[in-house]
């Protein structure tokens, strides 16, 4: 029964690791109830002596009943007994919960479905732990299902597991191991040599329940366990922070775990959700080009929309599409009609960027000079690798960019579109209000191009949208709320919403993830974390894919966003004077703040650097040598804790040694004198005792002060002054201990200093250094504190839930 309770406690302790995944607390109490139901089922199985294979079935039944009462009681018989309708309701909620965890990013709301899924999972873990530990007596193997709970936050979250949750989970597992060890050792038989010291009534006969005293072994196990936890928490904190390594794939830039011929598919939109607050701007890449103009650099192209978010089709890169084989495949949809601009762009990726297997590129790339096995996806011209990483890469990109005009884009309406149907696909359950909005905004459009321009203008100026870093999720309801009610969001909402509206009016669309053009610095452009961005790309037959910019730019929006010239409304004729941007300056550039303070404010407002890719470099930009230095300094401070404690205790005692205690004149003064005299003598005696222990010449328990003085004087050959100082200390101690009236006690600071110097002269330099840096007396005291704490745990183990047979017979 003890193992059953310990198994449940270990399972629930491991569940603490899940708390960063949720924004509420209902999952916690529901999981606790699920674990308690499994524990109750395990206790019942033990009471009835059921076989090992039957206990999990009883646990499943108990968890099922608990979940029925918690989530489907209205459809159960008598609110408890499961029925066909209650089972159907639980299955429905499980499906909803699974869909919710795919839709939301951590921390997720603890909806009914998510809570049911979490509580059911924790219950299954508790059943597995009980089976391994209490039934099969394999407590060590029970750590595997507990580890499964730890892998969930480690897989999903970028941040490390918090140390309080780790300690709680570790204590639960150690408690399970201790309980298992106690059960095993307790069945060895009657003790022969090791017994707990206690009074025994010889008239009582020994009962068959007399078992071995395992307290010493349990105490050693606890020491090992607690020491392991302490090292696991403190040692990483003392080491320098290196680049994190993950064995799981989640979100953009996640580290693939497969073989060299596979590539992990990122989920950029999901990763946009929880990474909006980088404290400082970091340079991700730099580039220069032949025409000295900024360009958006695309990494991912998301082409599928499931009603909740945009996703990416598995890229395909045949051997003939390697970048080293020459020009890439022709850009989809690009014909001979538009004017083409040939541009060469040299890009250098930061060495500190997180693992990335896609190259940031201007669109459309035609040829790339880069070392390694990089391949182009034919449909999207994304360039990726299954073996290489983009970090530190330097490459040249040659692009053939179309320069379409408004008339040319209007004329594309007469051409049959050859775009794949997936770029127009929409779910059937799209809210009707969104369809009506698309028709309303584009009601006056004569061509698809004019509809696209009206949609972009609707987001940037006419629709009353506000740029905000508050995210609202990716569901249909969130899309409807953004378009029809709140109209506040960041680039994810703007890009996805315009892409959906474009599909509704018949324009093939997709969502791009990457970087804006960045900031001009000298002869090159710097792209930072704050330039991460998402934008829609729309398809026009004969021109191909063109980027549009619905996200507000400037200080009130994404500061480095730029509206393409071809997507701006045609200028209306006017008889009056007009104020147009100067030659060579786009309207978007003219709108940007020109003074340095305004540009700084723009960067302060635009915190979107973490949103787009998960490819941002680590927050810590210190060089490795500085990291090692800080880690070494932290480790040194930890190691110097005993020395600091020893110094504090010595100074406190030395202050007491300066007290002068004179002959008392009345009874009250006599009491005060006695207390001060005892405090002074106690201080000098305690300090002398620690000095002896630090120097490896500890006082024997049976030695009197006079015997100790004689031994030290003779053994270490004290000179006359040192011998007199040692004798004075011993005499003062004996007077306080044994004399009715100790008389006047003079300050003994000089005597103690003389004895300490005499003792230090007899030991080696290494022993003196150790006595200062790692004083054994302080380490002994710290060890005694730990032993007292463990003794407190021992006292808890003496609590019995039921009386023994001897107590019942009394």
JSON list of N, CA, C and O in Angstrom, two decimals, residues 611-649:
[
{"chain": "A", "resi": 611, "resn": "UNK", "atom": "N", "xyz": [8.94, 37.12, -33.93]},
{"chain": "A", "resi": 611, "resn": "UNK", "atom": "CA", "xyz": [7.72, 36.45, -34.32]},
{"chain": "A", "resi": 611, "resn": "UNK", "atom": "C", "xyz": [7.89, 35.51, -35.49]},
{"chain": "A", "resi": 611, "resn": "UNK", "atom": "O", "xyz": [7.15, 34.53, -35.58]},
{"chain": "A", "resi": 612, "resn": "UNK", "atom": "N", "xyz": [8.77, 35.75, -36.42]},
{"chain": "A", "resi": 612, "resn": "UNK", "atom": "CA", "xyz": [8.57, 35.10, -37.69]},
{"chain": "A", "resi": 612, "resn": "UNK", "atom": "C", "xyz": [9.21, 33.75, -37.84]},
{"chain": "A", "resi": 612, "resn": "UNK", "atom": "O", "xyz": [8.67, 32.92, -38.52]},
{"chain": "A", "resi": 613, "resn": "UNK", "atom": "N", "xyz": [10.34, 33.52, -37.30]},
{"chain": "A", "resi": 613, "resn": "UNK", "atom": "CA", "xyz": [11.02, 32.31, -37.73]},
{"chain": "A", "resi": 613, "resn": "UNK", "atom": "C", "xyz": [11.55, 31.42, -36.65]},
{"chain": "A", "resi": 613, "resn": "UNK", "atom": "O", "xyz": [11.87, 30.28, -36.92]},
{"chain": "A", "resi": 614, "resn": "UNK", "atom": "N", "xyz": [11.69, 31.88, -35.46]},
{"chain": "A", "resi": 614, "resn": "UNK", "atom": "CA", "xyz": [12.39, 31.04, -34.48]},
{"chain": "A", "resi": 614, "resn": "UNK", "atom": "C", "xyz": [13.84, 30.92, -34.82]},
{"chain": "A", "resi": 614, "resn": "UNK", "atom": "O", "xyz": [14.57, 30.12, -34.25]},
{"chain": "A", "resi": 615, "resn": "UNK", "atom": "N", "xyz": [14.34, 31.68, -35.82]},
{"chain": "A", "resi": 615, "resn": "UNK", "atom": "CA", "xyz": [15.73, 31.60, -36.23]},
{"chain": "A", "resi": 615, "resn": "UNK", "atom": "C", "xyz": [16.53, 32.73, -35.65]},
{"chain": "A", "resi": 615, "resn": "UNK", "atom": "O", "xyz": [17.61, 33.02, -36.10]},
{"chain": "A", "resi": 616, "resn": "UNK", "atom": "N", "xyz": [16.01, 33.41, -34.65]},
{"chain": "A", "resi": 616, "resn": "UNK", "atom": "CA", "xyz": [16.75, 34.49, -34.03]},
{"chain": "A", "resi": 616, "resn": "UNK", "atom": "C", "xyz": [17.89, 33.94, -33.21]},
{"chain": "A", "resi": 616, "resn": "UNK", "atom": "O", "xyz": [17.79, 32.86, -32.64]},
{"chain": "A", "resi": 617, "resn": "UNK", "atom": "N", "xyz": [18.99, 34.64, -33.15]},
{"chain": "A", "resi": 617, "resn": "UNK", "atom": "CA", "xyz": [20.11, 34.15, -32.35]},
{"chain": "A", "resi": 617, "resn": "UNK", "atom": "C", "xyz": [19.78, 34.17, -30.89]},
{"chain": "A", "resi": 617, "resn": "UNK", "atom": "O", "xyz": [18.81, 34.79, -30.47]},
{"chain": "A", "resi": 618, "resn": "UNK", "atom": "N", "xyz": [20.57, 33.50, -30.07]},
{"chain": "A", "resi": 618, "resn": "UNK", "atom": "CA", "xyz": [20.29, 33.49, -28.63]},
{"chain": "A", "resi": 618, "resn": "UNK", "atom": "C", "xyz": [20.29, 34.89, -28.07]},
{"chain": "A", "resi": 618, "resn": "UNK", "atom": "O", "xyz": [20.94, 35.79, -28.57]},
{"chain": "A", "resi": 619, "resn": "UNK", "atom": "N", "xyz": [19.51, 35.07, -26.97]},
{"chain": "A", "resi": 619, "resn": "UNK", "atom": "CA", "xyz": [19.42, 36.39, -26.36]},
{"chain": "A", "resi": 619, "resn": "UNK", "atom": "C", "xyz": [20.76, 36.86, -25.82]},
{"chain": "A", "resi": 619, "resn": "UNK", "atom": "O", "xyz": [21.05, 38.03, -25.77]},
{"chain": "A", "resi": 620, "resn": "UNK", "atom": "N", "xyz": [21.56, 35.95, -25.37]},
{"chain": "A", "resi": 620, "resn": "UNK", "atom": "CA", "xyz": [22.84, 36.30, -24.77]},
{"chain": "A", "resi": 620, "resn": "UNK", "atom": "C", "xyz": [23.87, 36.48, -25.86]},
{"chain": "A", "resi": 620, "resn": "UNK", "atom": "O", "xyz": [24.19, 35.54, -26.58]},
{"chain": "A", "resi": 621, "resn": "UNK", "atom": "N", "xyz": [24.40, 37.69, -26.02]},
{"chain": "A", "resi": 621, "resn": "UNK", "atom": "CA", "xyz": [25.34, 37.97, -27.10]},
{"chain": "A", "resi": 621, "resn": "UNK", "atom": "C", "xyz": [26.77, 38.04, -26.60]},
{"chain": "A", "resi": 621, "resn": "UNK", "atom": "O", "xyz": [27.64, 38.47, -27.32]},
{"chain": "A", "resi": 622, "resn": "UNK", "atom": "N", "xyz": [27.06, 37.64, -25.41]},
{"chain": "A", "resi": 622, "resn": "UNK", "atom": "CA", "xyz": [28.41, 37.71, -24.88]},
{"chain": "A", "resi": 622, "resn": "UNK", "atom": "C", "xyz": [29.30, 36.70, -25.56]},
{"chain": "A", "resi": 622, "resn": "UNK", "atom": "O", "xyz": [28.85, 35.60, -25.91]},
{"chain": "A", "resi": 623, "resn": "UNK", "atom": "N", "xyz": [30.55, 37.00, -25.77]},
{"chain": "A", "resi": 623, "resn": "UNK", "atom": "CA", "xyz": [31.46, 36.00, -26.34]},
{"chain": "A", "resi": 623, "resn": "UNK", "atom": "C", "xyz": [31.67, 34.85, -25.38]},
{"chain": "A", "resi": 623, "resn": "UNK", "atom": "O", "xyz": [31.39, 34.93, -24.19]},
{"chain": "A", "resi": 624, "resn": "UNK", "atom": "N", "xyz": [32.21, 33.78, -25.93]},
{"chain": "A", "resi": 624, "resn": "UNK", "atom": "CA", "xyz": [32.39, 32.56, -25.15]},
{"chain": "A", "resi": 624, "resn": "UNK", "atom": "C", "xyz": [33.33, 32.78, -23.97]},
{"chain": "A", "resi": 624, "resn": "UNK", "atom": "O", "xyz": [33.09, 32.25, -22.88]},
{"chain": "A", "resi": 625, "resn": "UNK", "atom": "N", "xyz": [34.38, 33.58, -24.17]},
{"chain": "A", "resi": 625, "resn": "UNK", "atom": "CA", "xyz": [35.32, 33.81, -23.07]},
{"chain": "A", "resi": 625, "resn": "UNK", "atom": "C", "xyz": [34.63, 34.50, -21.90]},
{"chain": "A", "resi": 625, "resn": "UNK", "atom": "O", "xyz": [34.86, 34.17, -20.73]},
{"chain": "A", "resi": 626, "resn": "UNK", "atom": "N", "xyz": [33.74, 35.47, -22.21]},
{"chain": "A", "resi": 626, "resn": "UNK", "atom": "CA", "xyz": [33.01, 36.14, -21.13]},
{"chain": "A", "resi": 626, "resn": "UNK", "atom": "C", "xyz": [32.07, 35.19, -20.42]},
{"chain": "A", "resi": 626, "resn": "UNK", "atom": "O", "xyz": [31.92, 35.23, -19.21]},
{"chain": "A", "resi": 627, "resn": "UNK", "atom": "N", "xyz": [31.41, 34.30, -21.20]},
{"chain": "A", "resi": 627, "resn": "UNK", "atom": "CA", "xyz": [30.52, 33.32, -20.59]},
{"chain": "A", "resi": 627, "resn": "UNK", "atom": "C", "xyz": [31.28, 32.41, -19.64]},
{"chain": "A", "resi": 627, "resn": "UNK", "atom": "O", "xyz": [30.83, 32.12, -18.53]},
{"chain": "A", "resi": 628, "resn": "UNK", "atom": "N", "xyz": [32.45, 31.94, -20.10]},
{"chain": "A", "resi": 628, "resn": "UNK", "atom": "CA", "xyz": [33.26, 31.07, -19.25]},
{"chain": "A", "resi": 628, "resn": "UNK", "atom": "C", "xyz": [33.72, 31.80, -18.00]},
{"chain": "A", "resi": 628, "resn": "UNK", "atom": "O", "xyz": [33.72, 31.26, -16.90]},
{"chain": "A", "resi": 629, "resn": "UNK", "atom": "N", "xyz": [34.09, 33.08, -18.18]},
{"chain": "A", "resi": 629, "resn": "UNK", "atom": "CA", "xyz": [34.53, 33.85, -17.02]},
{"chain": "A", "resi": 629, "resn": "UNK", "atom": "C", "xyz": [33.42, 34.03, -15.99]},
{"chain": "A", "resi": 629, "resn": "UNK", "atom": "O", "xyz": [33.64, 33.89, -14.79]},
{"chain": "A", "resi": 630, "resn": "UNK", "atom": "N", "xyz": [32.22, 34.34, -16.48]},
{"chain": "A", "resi": 630, "resn": "UNK", "atom": "CA", "xyz": [31.09, 34.52, -15.55]},
{"chain": "A", "resi": 630, "resn": "UNK", "atom": "C", "xyz": [30.76, 33.20, -14.87]},
{"chain": "A", "resi": 630, "resn": "UNK", "atom": "O", "xyz": [30.50, 33.14, -13.67]},
{"chain": "A", "resi": 631, "resn": "UNK", "atom": "N", "xyz": [30.78, 32.11, -15.65]},
{"chain": "A", "resi": 631, "resn": "UNK", "atom": "CA", "xyz": [30.50, 30.80, -15.04]},
{"chain": "A", "resi": 631, "resn": "UNK", "atom": "C", "xyz": [31.53, 30.43, -14.00]},
{"chain": "A", "resi": 631, "resn": "UNK", "atom": "O", "xyz": [31.19, 29.91, -12.93]},
{"chain": "A", "resi": 632, "resn": "UNK", "atom": "N", "xyz": [32.81, 30.70, -14.31]},
{"chain": "A", "resi": 632, "resn": "UNK", "atom": "CA", "xyz": [33.86, 30.39, -13.35]},
{"chain": "A", "resi": 632, "resn": "UNK", "atom": "C", "xyz": [33.72, 31.25, -12.09]},
{"chain": "A", "resi": 632, "resn": "UNK", "atom": "O", "xyz": [33.92, 30.78, -10.97]},
{"chain": "A", "resi": 633, "resn": "UNK", "atom": "N", "xyz": [33.36, 32.53, -12.29]},
{"chain": "A", "resi": 633, "resn": "UNK", "atom": "CA", "xyz": [33.15, 33.39, -11.13]},
{"chain": "A", "resi": 633, "resn": "UNK", "atom": "C", "xyz": [31.99, 32.93, -10.25]},
{"chain": "A", "resi": 633, "resn": "UNK", "atom": "O", "xyz": [32.09, 32.94, -9.02]},
{"chain": "A", "resi": 634, "resn": "UNK", "atom": "N", "xyz": [30.90, 32.51, -10.90]},
{"chain": "A", "resi": 634, "resn": "UNK", "atom": "CA", "xyz": [29.77, 32.01, -10.13]},
{"chain": "A", "resi": 634, "resn": "UNK", "atom": "C", "xyz": [30.13, 30.74, -9.36]},
{"chain": "A", "resi": 634, "resn": "UNK", "atom": "O", "xyz": [29.76, 30.56, -8.20]},
{"chain": "A", "resi": 635, "resn": "UNK", "atom": "N", "xyz": [30.89, 29.85, -10.02]},
{"chain": "A", "resi": 635, "resn": "UNK", "atom": "CA", "xyz": [31.31, 28.62, -9.35]},
{"chain": "A", "resi": 635, "resn": "UNK", "atom": "C", "xyz": [32.23, 28.94, -8.18]},
{"chain": "A", "resi": 635, "resn": "UNK", "atom": "O", "xyz": [32.15, 28.31, -7.11]},
{"chain": "A", "resi": 636, "resn": "UNK", "atom": "N", "xyz": [33.13, 29.93, -8.35]},
{"chain": "A", "resi": 636, "resn": "UNK", "atom": "CA", "xyz": [34.03, 30.32, -7.28]},
{"chain": "A", "resi": 636, "resn": "UNK", "atom": "C", "xyz": [33.24, 30.87, -6.09]},
{"chain": "A", "resi": 636, "resn": "UNK", "atom": "O", "xyz": [33.56, 30.57, -4.93]},
{"chain": "A", "resi": 637, "resn": "UNK", "atom": "N", "xyz": [32.21, 31.67, -6.36]},
{"chain": "A", "resi": 637, "resn": "UNK", "atom": "CA", "xyz": [31.40, 32.19, -5.26]},
{"chain": "A", "resi": 637, "resn": "UNK", "atom": "C", "xyz": [30.71, 31.08, -4.49]},
{"chain": "A", "resi": 637, "resn": "UNK", "atom": "O", "xyz": [30.61, 31.12, -3.26]},
{"chain": "A", "resi": 638, "resn": "UNK", "atom": "N", "xyz": [30.22, 30.08, -5.21]},
{"chain": "A", "resi": 638, "resn": "UNK", "atom": "CA", "xyz": [29.58, 28.94, -4.54]},
{"chain": "A", "resi": 638, "resn": "UNK", "atom": "C", "xyz": [30.59, 28.21, -3.65]},
{"chain": "A", "resi": 638, "resn": "UNK", "atom": "O", "xyz": [30.29, 27.83, -2.51]},
{"chain": "A", "resi": 639, "resn": "UNK", "atom": "N", "xyz": [31.79, 28.01, -4.19]},
{"chain": "A", "resi": 639, "resn": "UNK", "atom": "CA", "xyz": [32.81, 27.29, -3.41]},
{"chain": "A", "resi": 639, "resn": "UNK", "atom": "C", "xyz": [33.28, 28.09, -2.20]},
{"chain": "A", "resi": 639, "resn": "UNK", "atom": "O", "xyz": [33.75, 27.50, -1.22]},
{"chain": "A", "resi": 640, "resn": "UNK", "atom": "N", "xyz": [33.16, 29.41, -2.26]},
{"chain": "A", "resi": 640, "resn": "UNK", "atom": "CA", "xyz": [33.61, 30.24, -1.15]},
{"chain": "A", "resi": 640, "resn": "UNK", "atom": "C", "xyz": [32.54, 30.44, -0.08]},
{"chain": "A", "resi": 640, "resn": "UNK", "atom": "O", "xyz": [32.78, 31.17, 0.90]},
{"chain": "A", "resi": 641, "resn": "UNK", "atom": "N", "xyz": [31.38, 29.83, -0.23]},
{"chain": "A", "resi": 641, "resn": "UNK", "atom": "CA", "xyz": [30.33, 29.96, 0.79]},
{"chain": "A", "resi": 641, "resn": "UNK", "atom": "C", "xyz": [30.80, 29.45, 2.15]},
{"chain": "A", "resi": 641, "resn": "UNK", "atom": "O", "xyz": [30.61, 30.12, 3.17]},
{"chain": "A", "resi": 642, "resn": "UNK", "atom": "N", "xyz": [31.43, 28.25, 2.25]},
{"chain": "A", "resi": 642, "resn": "UNK", "atom": "CA", "xyz": [31.91, 27.81, 3.57]},
{"chain": "A", "resi": 642, "resn": "UNK", "atom": "C", "xyz": [32.91, 28.78, 4.18]},
{"chain": "A", "resi": 642, "resn": "UNK", "atom": "O", "xyz": [32.88, 29.02, 5.40]},
{"chain": "A", "resi": 643, "resn": "UNK", "atom": "N", "xyz": [33.81, 29.34, 3.34]},
{"chain": "A", "resi": 643, "resn": "UNK", "atom": "CA", "xyz": [34.78, 30.29, 3.88]},
{"chain": "A", "resi": 643, "resn": "UNK", "atom": "C", "xyz": [34.08, 31.54, 4.42]},
{"chain": "A", "resi": 643, "resn": "UNK", "atom": "O", "xyz": [34.45, 32.08, 5.47]},
{"chain": "A", "resi": 644, "resn": "UNK", "atom": "N", "xyz": [33.06, 32.01, 3.71]},
{"chain": "A", "resi": 644, "resn": "UNK", "atom": "CA", "xyz": [32.32, 33.17, 4.19]},
{"chain": "A", "resi": 644, "resn": "UNK", "atom": "C", "xyz": [31.60, 32.90, 5.51]},
{"chain": "A", "resi": 644, "resn": "UNK", "atom": "O", "xyz": [31.60, 33.74, 6.41]},
{"chain": "A", "resi": 645, "resn": "UNK", "atom": "N", "xyz": [30.98, 31.73, 5.61]},
{"chain": "A", "resi": 645, "resn": "UNK", "atom": "CA", "xyz": [30.31, 31.38, 6.86]},
{"chain": "A", "resi": 645, "resn": "UNK", "atom": "C", "xyz": [31.31, 31.28, 8.01]},
{"chain": "A", "resi": 645, "resn": "UNK", "atom": "O", "xyz": [31.03, 31.71, 9.14]},
{"chain": "A", "resi": 646, "resn": "UNK", "atom": "N", "xyz": [32.48, 30.72, 7.73]},
{"chain": "A", "resi": 646, "resn": "UNK", "atom": "CA", "xyz": [33.51, 30.60, 8.79]},
{"chain": "A", "resi": 646, "resn": "UNK", "atom": "C", "xyz": [33.98, 31.98, 9.22]},
{"chain": "A", "resi": 646, "resn": "UNK", "atom": "O", "xyz": [34.20, 32.23, 10.43]},
{"chain": "A", "resi": 647, "resn": "UNK", "atom": "N", "xyz": [34.14, 32.89, 8.28]},
{"chain": "A", "resi": 647, "resn": "UNK", "atom": "CA", "xyz": [34.58, 34.24, 8.62]},
{"chain": "A", "resi": 647, "resn": "UNK", "atom": "C", "xyz": [33.53, 34.96, 9.46]},
{"chain": "A", "resi": 647, "resn": "UNK", "atom": "O", "xyz": [33.87, 35.68, 10.41]},
{"chain": "A", "resi": 648, "resn": "UNK", "atom": "N", "xyz": [32.28, 34.78, 9.13]},
{"chain": "A", "resi": 648, "resn": "UNK", "atom": "CA", "xyz": [31.21, 35.44, 9.90]},
{"chain": "A", "resi": 648, "resn": "UNK", "atom": "C", "xyz": [31.20, 34.92, 11.34]},
{"chain": "A", "resi": 648, "resn": "UNK", "atom": "O", "xyz": [31.10, 35.71, 12.30]},
{"chain": "A", "resi": 649, "resn": "UNK", "atom": "N", "xyz": [31.28, 33.61, 11.51]},
{"chain": "A", "resi": 649, "resn": "UNK", "atom": "CA", "xyz": [31.25, 33.05, 12.87]},
{"chain": "A", "resi": 649, "resn": "UNK", "atom": "C", "xyz": [32.48, 33.48, 13.67]},
{"chain": "A", "resi": 649, "resn": "UNK", "atom": "O", "xyz": [32.39, 33.78, 14.86]}
]
